[in-house]
mmCIF file of C-alpha atoms and ligand atoms in Angstrom:
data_model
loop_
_atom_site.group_PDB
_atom_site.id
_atom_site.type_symbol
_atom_site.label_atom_id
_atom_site.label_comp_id
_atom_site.label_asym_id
_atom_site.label_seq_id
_atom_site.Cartn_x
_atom_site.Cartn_y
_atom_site.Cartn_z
ATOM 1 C CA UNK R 1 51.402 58.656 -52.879
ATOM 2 C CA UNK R 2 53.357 61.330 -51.690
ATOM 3 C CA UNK R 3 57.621 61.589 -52.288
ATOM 4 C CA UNK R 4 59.744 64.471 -51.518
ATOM 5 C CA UNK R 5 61.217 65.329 -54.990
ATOM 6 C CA UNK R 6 64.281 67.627 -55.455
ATOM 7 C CA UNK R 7 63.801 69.431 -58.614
ATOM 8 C CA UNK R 8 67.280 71.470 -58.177
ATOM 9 C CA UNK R 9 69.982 71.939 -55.907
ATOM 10 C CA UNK R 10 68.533 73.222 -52.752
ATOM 11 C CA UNK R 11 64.926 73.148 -54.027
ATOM 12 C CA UNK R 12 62.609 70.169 -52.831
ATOM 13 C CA UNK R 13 59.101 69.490 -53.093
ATOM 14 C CA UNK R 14 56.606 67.581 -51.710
ATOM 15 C CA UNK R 15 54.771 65.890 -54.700
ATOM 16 C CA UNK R 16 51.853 63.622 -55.401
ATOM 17 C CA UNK R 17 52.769 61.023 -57.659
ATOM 18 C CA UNK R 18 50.978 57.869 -58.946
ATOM 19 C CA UNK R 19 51.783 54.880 -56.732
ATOM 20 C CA UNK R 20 54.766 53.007 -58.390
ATOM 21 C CA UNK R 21 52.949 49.144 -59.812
ATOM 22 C CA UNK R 22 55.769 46.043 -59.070
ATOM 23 C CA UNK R 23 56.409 44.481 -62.419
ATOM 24 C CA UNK R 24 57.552 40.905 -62.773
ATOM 25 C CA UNK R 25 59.485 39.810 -60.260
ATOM 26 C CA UNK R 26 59.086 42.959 -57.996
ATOM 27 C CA UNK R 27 57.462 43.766 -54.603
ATOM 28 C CA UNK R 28 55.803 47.057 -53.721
ATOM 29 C CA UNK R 29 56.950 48.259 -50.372
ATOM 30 C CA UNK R 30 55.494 50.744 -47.738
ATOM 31 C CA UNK R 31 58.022 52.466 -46.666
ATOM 32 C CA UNK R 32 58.797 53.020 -42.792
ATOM 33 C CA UNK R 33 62.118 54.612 -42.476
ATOM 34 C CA UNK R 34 64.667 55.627 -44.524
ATOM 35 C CA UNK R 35 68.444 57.218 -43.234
ATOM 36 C CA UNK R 36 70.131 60.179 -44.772
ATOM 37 C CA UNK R 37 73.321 59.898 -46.145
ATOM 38 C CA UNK R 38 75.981 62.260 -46.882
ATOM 39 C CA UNK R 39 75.373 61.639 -50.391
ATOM 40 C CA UNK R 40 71.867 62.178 -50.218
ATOM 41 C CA UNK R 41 72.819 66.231 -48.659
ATOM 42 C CA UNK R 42 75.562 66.369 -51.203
ATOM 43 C CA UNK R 43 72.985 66.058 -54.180
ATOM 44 C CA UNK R 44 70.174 68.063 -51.962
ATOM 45 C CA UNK R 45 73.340 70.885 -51.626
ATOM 46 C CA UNK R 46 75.062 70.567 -55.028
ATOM 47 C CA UNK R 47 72.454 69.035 -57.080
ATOM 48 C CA UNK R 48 75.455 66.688 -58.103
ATOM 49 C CA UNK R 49 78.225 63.881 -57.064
ATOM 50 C CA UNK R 50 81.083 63.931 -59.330
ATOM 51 C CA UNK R 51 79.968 62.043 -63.115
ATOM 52 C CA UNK R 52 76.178 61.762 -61.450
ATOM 53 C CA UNK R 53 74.545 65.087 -61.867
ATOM 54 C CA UNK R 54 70.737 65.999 -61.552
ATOM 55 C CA UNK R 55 69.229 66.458 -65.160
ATOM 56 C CA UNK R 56 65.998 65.432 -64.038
ATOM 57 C CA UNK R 57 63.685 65.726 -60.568
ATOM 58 C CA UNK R 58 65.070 62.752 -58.483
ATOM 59 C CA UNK R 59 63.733 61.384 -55.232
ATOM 60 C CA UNK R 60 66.674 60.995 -52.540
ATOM 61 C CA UNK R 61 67.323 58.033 -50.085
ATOM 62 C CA UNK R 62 68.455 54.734 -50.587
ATOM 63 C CA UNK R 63 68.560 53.190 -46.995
ATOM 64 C CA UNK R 64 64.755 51.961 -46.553
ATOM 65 C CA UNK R 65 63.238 49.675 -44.392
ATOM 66 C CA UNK R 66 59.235 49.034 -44.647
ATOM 67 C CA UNK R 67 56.486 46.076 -45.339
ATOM 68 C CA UNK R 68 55.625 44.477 -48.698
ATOM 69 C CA UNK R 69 51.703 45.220 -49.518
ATOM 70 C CA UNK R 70 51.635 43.936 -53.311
ATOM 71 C CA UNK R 71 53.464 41.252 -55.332
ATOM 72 C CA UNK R 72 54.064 41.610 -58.977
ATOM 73 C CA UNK R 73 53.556 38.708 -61.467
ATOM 74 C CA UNK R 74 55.582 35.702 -60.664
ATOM 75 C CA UNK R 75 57.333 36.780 -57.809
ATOM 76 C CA UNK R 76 58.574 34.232 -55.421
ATOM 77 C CA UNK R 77 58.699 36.052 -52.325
ATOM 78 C CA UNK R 78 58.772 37.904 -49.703
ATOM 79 C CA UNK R 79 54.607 37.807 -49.374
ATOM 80 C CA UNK R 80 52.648 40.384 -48.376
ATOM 81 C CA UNK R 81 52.949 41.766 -44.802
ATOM 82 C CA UNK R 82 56.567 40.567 -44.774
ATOM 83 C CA UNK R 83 58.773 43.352 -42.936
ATOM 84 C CA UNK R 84 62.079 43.973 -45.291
ATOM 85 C CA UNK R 85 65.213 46.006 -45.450
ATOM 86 C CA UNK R 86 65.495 47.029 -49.182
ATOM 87 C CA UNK R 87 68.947 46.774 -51.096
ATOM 88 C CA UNK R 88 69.149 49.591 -52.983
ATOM 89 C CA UNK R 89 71.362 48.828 -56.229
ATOM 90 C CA UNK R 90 69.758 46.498 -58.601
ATOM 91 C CA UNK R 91 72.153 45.252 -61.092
ATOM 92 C CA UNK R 92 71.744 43.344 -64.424
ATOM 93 C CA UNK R 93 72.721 40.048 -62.749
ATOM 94 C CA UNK R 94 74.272 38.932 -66.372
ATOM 95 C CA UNK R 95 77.431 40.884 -66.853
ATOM 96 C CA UNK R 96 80.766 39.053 -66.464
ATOM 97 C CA UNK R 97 80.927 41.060 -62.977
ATOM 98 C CA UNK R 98 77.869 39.843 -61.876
ATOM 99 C CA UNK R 99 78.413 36.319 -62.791
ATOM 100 C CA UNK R 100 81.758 36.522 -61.077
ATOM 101 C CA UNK R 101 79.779 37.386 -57.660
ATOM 102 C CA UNK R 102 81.242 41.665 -57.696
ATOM 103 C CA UNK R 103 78.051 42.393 -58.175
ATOM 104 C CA UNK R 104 78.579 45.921 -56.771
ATOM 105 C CA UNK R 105 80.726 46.829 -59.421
ATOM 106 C CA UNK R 106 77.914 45.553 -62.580
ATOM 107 C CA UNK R 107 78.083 48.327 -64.986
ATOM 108 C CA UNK R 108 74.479 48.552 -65.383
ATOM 109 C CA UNK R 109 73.602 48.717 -61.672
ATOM 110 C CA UNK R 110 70.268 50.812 -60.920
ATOM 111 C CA UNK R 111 70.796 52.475 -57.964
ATOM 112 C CA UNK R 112 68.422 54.221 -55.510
ATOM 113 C CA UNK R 113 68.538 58.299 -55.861
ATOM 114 C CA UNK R 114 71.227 57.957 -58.266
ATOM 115 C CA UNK R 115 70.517 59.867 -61.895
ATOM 116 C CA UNK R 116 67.968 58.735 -63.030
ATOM 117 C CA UNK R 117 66.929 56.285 -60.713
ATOM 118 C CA UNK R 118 64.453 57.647 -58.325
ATOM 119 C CA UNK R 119 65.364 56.536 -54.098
ATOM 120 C CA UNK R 120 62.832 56.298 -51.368
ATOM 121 C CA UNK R 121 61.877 59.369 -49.698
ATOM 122 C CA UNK R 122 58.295 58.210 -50.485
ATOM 123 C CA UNK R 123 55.298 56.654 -49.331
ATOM 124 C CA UNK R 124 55.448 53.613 -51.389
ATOM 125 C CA UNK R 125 58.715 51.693 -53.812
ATOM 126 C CA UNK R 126 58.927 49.330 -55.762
ATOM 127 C CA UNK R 127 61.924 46.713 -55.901
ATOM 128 C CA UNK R 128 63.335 43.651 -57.048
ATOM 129 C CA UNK R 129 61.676 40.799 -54.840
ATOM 130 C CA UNK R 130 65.517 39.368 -54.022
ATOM 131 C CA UNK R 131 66.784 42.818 -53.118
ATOM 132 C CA UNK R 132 64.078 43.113 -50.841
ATOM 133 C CA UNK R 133 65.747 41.233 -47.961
ATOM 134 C CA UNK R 134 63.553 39.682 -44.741
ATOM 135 C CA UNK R 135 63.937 41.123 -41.356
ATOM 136 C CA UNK R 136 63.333 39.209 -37.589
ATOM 137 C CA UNK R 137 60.733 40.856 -35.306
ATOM 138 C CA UNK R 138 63.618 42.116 -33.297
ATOM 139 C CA UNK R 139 65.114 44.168 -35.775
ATOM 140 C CA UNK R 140 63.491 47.737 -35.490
ATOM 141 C CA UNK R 141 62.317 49.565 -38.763
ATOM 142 C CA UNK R 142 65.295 52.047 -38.140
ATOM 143 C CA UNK R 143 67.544 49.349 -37.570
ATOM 144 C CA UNK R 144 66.457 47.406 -40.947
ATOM 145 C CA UNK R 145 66.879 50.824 -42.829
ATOM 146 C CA UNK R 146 70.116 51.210 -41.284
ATOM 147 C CA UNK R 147 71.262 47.670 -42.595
ATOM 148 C CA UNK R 148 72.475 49.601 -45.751
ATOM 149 C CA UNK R 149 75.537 51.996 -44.547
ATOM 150 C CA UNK R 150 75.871 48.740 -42.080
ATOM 151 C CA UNK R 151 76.830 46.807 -45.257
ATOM 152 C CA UNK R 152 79.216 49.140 -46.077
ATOM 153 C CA UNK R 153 80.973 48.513 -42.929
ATOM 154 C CA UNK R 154 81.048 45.035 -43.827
ATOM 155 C CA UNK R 155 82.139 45.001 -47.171
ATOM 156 C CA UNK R 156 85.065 47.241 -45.721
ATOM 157 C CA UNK R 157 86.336 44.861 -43.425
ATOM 158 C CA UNK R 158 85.632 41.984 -45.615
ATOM 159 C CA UNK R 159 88.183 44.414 -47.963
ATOM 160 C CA UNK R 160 90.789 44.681 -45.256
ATOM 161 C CA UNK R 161 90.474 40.920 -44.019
ATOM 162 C CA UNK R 162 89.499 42.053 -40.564
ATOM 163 C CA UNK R 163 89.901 39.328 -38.249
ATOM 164 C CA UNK R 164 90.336 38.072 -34.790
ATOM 165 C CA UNK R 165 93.041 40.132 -33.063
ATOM 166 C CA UNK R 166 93.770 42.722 -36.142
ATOM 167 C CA UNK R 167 94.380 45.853 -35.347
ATOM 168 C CA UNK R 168 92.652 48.639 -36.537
ATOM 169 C CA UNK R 169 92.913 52.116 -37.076
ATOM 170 C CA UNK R 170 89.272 54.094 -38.040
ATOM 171 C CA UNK R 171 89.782 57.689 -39.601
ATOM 172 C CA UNK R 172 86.344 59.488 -39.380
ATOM 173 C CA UNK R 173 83.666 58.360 -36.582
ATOM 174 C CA UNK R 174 80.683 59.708 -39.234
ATOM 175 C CA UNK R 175 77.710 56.719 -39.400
ATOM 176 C CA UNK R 176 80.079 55.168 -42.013
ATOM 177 C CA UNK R 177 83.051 55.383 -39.256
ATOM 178 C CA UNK R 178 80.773 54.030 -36.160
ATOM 179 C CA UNK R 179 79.924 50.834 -38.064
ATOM 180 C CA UNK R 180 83.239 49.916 -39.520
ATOM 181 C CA UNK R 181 83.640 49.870 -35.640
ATOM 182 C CA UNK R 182 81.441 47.771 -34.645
ATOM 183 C CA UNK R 183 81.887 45.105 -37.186
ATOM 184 C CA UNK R 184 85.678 45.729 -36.827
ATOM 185 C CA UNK R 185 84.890 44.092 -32.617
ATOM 186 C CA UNK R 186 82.463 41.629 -34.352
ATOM 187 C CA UNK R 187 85.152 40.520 -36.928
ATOM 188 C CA UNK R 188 87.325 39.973 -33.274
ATOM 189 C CA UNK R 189 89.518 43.254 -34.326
ATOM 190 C CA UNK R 190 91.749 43.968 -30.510
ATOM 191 C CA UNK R 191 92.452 46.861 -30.975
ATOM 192 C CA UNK R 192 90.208 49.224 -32.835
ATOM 193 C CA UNK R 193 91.507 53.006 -32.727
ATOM 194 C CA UNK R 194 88.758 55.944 -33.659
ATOM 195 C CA UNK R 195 89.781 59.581 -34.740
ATOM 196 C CA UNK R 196 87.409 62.303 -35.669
ATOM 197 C CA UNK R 197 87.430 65.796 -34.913
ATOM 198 C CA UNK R 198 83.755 65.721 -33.306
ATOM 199 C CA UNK R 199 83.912 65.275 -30.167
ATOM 200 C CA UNK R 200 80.355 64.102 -29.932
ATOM 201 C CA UNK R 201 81.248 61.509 -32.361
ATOM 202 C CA UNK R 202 84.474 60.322 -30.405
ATOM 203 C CA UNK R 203 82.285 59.868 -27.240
ATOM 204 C CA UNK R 204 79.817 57.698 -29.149
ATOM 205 C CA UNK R 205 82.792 55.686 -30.875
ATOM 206 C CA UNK R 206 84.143 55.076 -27.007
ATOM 207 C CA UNK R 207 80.601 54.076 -25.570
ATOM 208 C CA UNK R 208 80.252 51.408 -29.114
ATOM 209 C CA UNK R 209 83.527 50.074 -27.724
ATOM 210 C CA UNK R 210 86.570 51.506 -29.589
ATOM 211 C CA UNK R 211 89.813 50.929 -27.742
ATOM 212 C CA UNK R 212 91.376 53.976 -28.303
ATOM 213 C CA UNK R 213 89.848 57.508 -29.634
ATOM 214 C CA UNK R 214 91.541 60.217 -31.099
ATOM 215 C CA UNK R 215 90.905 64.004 -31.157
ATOM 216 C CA UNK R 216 92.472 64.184 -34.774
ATOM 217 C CA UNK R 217 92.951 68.090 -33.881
ATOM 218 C CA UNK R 218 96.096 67.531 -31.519
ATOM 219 C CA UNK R 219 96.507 63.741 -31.670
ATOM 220 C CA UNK R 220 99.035 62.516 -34.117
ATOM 221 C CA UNK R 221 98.365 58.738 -35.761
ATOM 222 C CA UNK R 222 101.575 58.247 -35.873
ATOM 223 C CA UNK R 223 102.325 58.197 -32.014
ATOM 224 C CA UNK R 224 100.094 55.125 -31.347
ATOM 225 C CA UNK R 225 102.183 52.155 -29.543
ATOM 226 C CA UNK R 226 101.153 49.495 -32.021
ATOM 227 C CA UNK R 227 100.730 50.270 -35.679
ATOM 228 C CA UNK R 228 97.581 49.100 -37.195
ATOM 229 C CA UNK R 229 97.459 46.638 -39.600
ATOM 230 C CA UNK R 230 94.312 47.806 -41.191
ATOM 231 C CA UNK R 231 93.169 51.296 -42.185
ATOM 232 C CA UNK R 232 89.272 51.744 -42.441
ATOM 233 C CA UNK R 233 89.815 55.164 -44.048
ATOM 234 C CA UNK R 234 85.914 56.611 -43.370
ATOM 235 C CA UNK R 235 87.024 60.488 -43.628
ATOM 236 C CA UNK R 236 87.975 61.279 -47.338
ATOM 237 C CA UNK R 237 90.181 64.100 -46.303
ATOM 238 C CA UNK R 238 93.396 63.611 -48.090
ATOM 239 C CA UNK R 239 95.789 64.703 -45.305
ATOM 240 C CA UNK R 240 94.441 62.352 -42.992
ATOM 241 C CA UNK R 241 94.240 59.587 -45.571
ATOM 242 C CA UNK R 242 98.454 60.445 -46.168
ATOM 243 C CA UNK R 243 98.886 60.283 -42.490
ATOM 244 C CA UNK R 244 96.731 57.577 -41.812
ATOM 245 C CA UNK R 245 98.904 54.883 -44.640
ATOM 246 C CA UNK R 246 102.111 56.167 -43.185
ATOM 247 C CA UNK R 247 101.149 55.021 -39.578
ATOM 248 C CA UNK R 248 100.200 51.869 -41.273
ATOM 249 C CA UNK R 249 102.210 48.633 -39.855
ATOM 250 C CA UNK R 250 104.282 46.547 -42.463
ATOM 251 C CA UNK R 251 102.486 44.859 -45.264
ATOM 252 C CA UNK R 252 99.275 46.898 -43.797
ATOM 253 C CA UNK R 253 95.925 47.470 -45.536
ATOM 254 C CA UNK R 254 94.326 50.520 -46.538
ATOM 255 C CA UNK R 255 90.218 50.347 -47.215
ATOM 256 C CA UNK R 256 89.369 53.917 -48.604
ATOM 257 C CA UNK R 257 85.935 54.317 -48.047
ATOM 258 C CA UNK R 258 85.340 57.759 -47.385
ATOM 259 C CA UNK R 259 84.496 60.436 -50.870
ATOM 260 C CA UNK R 260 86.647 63.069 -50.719
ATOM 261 C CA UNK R 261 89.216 64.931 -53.653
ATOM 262 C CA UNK R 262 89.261 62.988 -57.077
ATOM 263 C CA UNK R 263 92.823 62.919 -56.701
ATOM 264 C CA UNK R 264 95.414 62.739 -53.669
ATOM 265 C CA UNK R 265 99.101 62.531 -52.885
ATOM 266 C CA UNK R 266 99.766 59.069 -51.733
ATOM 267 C CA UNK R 267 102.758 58.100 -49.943
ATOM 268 C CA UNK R 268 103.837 55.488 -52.437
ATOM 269 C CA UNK R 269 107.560 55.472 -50.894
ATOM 270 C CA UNK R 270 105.659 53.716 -47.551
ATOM 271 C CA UNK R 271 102.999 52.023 -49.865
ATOM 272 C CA UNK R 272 106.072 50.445 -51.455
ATOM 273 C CA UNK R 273 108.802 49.545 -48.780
ATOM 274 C CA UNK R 274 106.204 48.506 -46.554
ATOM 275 C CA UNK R 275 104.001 46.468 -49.354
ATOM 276 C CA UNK R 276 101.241 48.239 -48.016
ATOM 277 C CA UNK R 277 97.854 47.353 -49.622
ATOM 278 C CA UNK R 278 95.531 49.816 -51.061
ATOM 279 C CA UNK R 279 92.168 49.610 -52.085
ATOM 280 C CA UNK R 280 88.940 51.300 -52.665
ATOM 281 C CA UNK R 281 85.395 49.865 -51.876
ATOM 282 C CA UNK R 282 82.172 50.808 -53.840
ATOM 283 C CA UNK R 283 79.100 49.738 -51.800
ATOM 284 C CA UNK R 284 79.131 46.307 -51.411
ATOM 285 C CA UNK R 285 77.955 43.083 -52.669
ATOM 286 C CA UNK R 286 76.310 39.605 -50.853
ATOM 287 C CA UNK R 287 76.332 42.023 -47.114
ATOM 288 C CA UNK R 288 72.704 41.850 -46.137
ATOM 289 C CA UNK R 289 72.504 38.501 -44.608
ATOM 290 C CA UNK R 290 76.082 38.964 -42.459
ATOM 291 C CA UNK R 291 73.818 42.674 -41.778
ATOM 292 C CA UNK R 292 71.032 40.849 -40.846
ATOM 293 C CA UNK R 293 72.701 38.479 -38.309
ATOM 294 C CA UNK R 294 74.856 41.210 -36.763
ATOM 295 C CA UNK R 295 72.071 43.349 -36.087
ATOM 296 C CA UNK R 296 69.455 40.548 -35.108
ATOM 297 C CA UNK R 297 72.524 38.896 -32.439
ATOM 298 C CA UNK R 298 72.856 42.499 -30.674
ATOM 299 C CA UNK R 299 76.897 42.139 -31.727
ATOM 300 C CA UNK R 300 75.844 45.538 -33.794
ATOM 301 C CA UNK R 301 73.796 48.291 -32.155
ATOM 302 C CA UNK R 302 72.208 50.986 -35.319
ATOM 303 C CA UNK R 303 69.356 52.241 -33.276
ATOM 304 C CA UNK R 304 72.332 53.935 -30.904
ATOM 305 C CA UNK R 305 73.300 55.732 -34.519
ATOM 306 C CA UNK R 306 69.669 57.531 -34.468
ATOM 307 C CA UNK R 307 69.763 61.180 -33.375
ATOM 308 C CA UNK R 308 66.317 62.596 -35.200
ATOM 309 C CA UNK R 309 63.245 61.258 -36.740
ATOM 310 C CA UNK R 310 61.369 63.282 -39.671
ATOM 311 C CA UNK R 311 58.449 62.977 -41.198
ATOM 312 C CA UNK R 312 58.314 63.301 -45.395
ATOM 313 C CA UNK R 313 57.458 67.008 -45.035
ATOM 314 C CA UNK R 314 60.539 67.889 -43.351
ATOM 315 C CA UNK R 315 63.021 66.287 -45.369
ATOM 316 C CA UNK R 316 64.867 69.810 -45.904
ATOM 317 C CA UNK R 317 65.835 69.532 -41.820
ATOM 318 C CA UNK R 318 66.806 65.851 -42.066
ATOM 319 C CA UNK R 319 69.323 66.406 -45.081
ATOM 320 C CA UNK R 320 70.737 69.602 -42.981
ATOM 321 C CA UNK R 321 70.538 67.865 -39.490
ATOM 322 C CA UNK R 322 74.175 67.234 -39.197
ATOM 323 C CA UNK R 323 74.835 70.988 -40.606
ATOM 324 C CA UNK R 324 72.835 72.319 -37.554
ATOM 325 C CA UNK R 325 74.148 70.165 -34.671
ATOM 326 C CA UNK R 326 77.468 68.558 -34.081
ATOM 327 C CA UNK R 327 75.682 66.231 -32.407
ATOM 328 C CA UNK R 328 73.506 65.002 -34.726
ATOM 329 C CA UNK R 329 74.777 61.342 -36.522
ATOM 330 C CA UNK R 330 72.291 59.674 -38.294
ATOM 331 C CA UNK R 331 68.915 61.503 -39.084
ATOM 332 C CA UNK R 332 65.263 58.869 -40.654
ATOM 333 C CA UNK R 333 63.017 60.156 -42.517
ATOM 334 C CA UNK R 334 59.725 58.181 -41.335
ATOM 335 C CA UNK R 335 57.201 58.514 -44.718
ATOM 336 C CA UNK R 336 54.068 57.597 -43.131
ATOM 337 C CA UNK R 337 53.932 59.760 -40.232
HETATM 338 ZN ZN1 LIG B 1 76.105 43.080 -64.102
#
């Protein structure tokens, strides 16, 4: 099968490799599309994320959708020809985090193009049958791909207890940004306020049904008429992330999402006299069937979040797409064609 392998930072290949076999328990999957994430052009750029550096060739992507064409030994399901979105992060399912339902935080979690786990810019993975989760006709192979950064949407909401008539205030309208949105209106959020500096992206955020948007060039959080009671910080910039807790409403929540500095200045005089919550979210955990049902009830649009389609050989444009065009939001890498 063919992958597209990066061997350093800003050096990727195109390699034949022997088709991965499902052990016990696993399902070999064909793979139909699979998004780029920021994190996926941060390793292709850098050849590292923080602790996680490339010492090895790695395959990138970890949001895949395809079809399951072989079973290994005592698998349960899905069957063969079954269309799946594939959960990425594989963890030991015995740790005292695991058995306490965080799964996202197991210690031993494998993840998808993560050192040294290889991801699925490829023809062909294998995966853990139960991470490899059913889709309904209706669901497109771009949307079940997309299911992933849709969990992470969910699992920040789920972190700030978005509910019906919260208000809430979205910092960054990246892919991450634009489905915090939407599941912010699904959750029954009232108001949900978007600022970005894209332009583009603000448009988009307006069309998917944000109340208010925000040129974060000239706007100022602070001036909105109701303060939010829950931050969905999707930007990692640390002066927005300052501004964005101090326009925080009392005993508000802040859900930092977005990767930015290691370290920040936070305004713990606010954090304290308003009892402000703060918290950080690392993927997710128990998201794909809420993902699923969002997608499959048309209360969440991804296919809207698709601005290019690539095939394997030109992953090197799909990692850059967003570097190229402003306009660009969520670029697939389609294997087979
Ligand atoms: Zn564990």
């Amino acid at each position: 099968m063919r992958a597209a392998v990066l061997v350093g930072a800003g050096d990727l290949r195109i390699e034949d490799r022997p088709a991965p076999q499902p052990g016990p328990g696993e399902v070999l999957v064909r793979v139909q599309a699979v998004g780029v994430c920021g994190s996926d052009t941060h390793y292709y750029e850098h050849g590292r994320i923080g602790r996680f550096v490339l010492d090895a060739p790695l395959v990138l992507g970890h949001e895949a959708s395809g079809v399951v064409v072989q079973t290994g030994a005592g698998t349960l399901g899905p069957p063969v020809g079954q269309r799946v979105s594939i959960e990425p992060g594989v963890p030991d399912l015995s740790c005292p985090q695991c058995l306490a339902g965080r799964y996202n935080l197991c210690p031993a979690m494998r993840f998808f193009a993560t050192p040294p786990v290889d991801g699925a810019f490829a023809e062909l993975v294998a995966v853990h049958a139960a991470f490899a989760h059913p889709v309904p006709d209706g669901v497109s192979e771009n949307a079940a791909a997309l299911l992933e950064p849709l969990s992470v949407g969910i699992w920040a909401c789920r972190k700030g207890r978005v509910t019906a008539g919260s208000r809430v205030l979205i910092t960054g309208a990246g892919p991450i940004g634009l489905v915090c949105l939407q599941v912010a209106l699904a959750a029954g959020a009232t108001e949900v306020v978007v600022s970005d500096v894209n332009p583009a992206r603000l448009a988009l955020a307006q069309q998917l049904g944000a109340s208010t948007v925000l040129d974060a060039r000239t706007a100022q959080l602070g001036d909105l008429n109701r303060p939010p009671q829950v931050l969905l910080e999707c930007s990692g910039y640390p002066p927005v992330i300052s501004e964005a807790i101090r326009a925080l409403d009392r005993a508000g929540r802040a859900v930092l999402v977005g990767m930015g500095g290691d370290e920040i200045a936070l305004p713990l005089a606010v954090v304290q006299e308003r009892e402000l919550e703060v918290t950080g979210t690392f993927r997710y955990a128990n998201t794909w069937p809420a993902a699923i049902a969002l997608v499959a009830a048309g209360r969440v649009d991804l296919d809207r979040l698709v601005t290019g389609t690539y095939p394997l050989e030109q992953v090197e444009q799909a990692l850059t797409a967003s570097r190229q065009d402003p306009a660009a939001v969520k670029a697939i890498v389609a294997p087979q064609s």
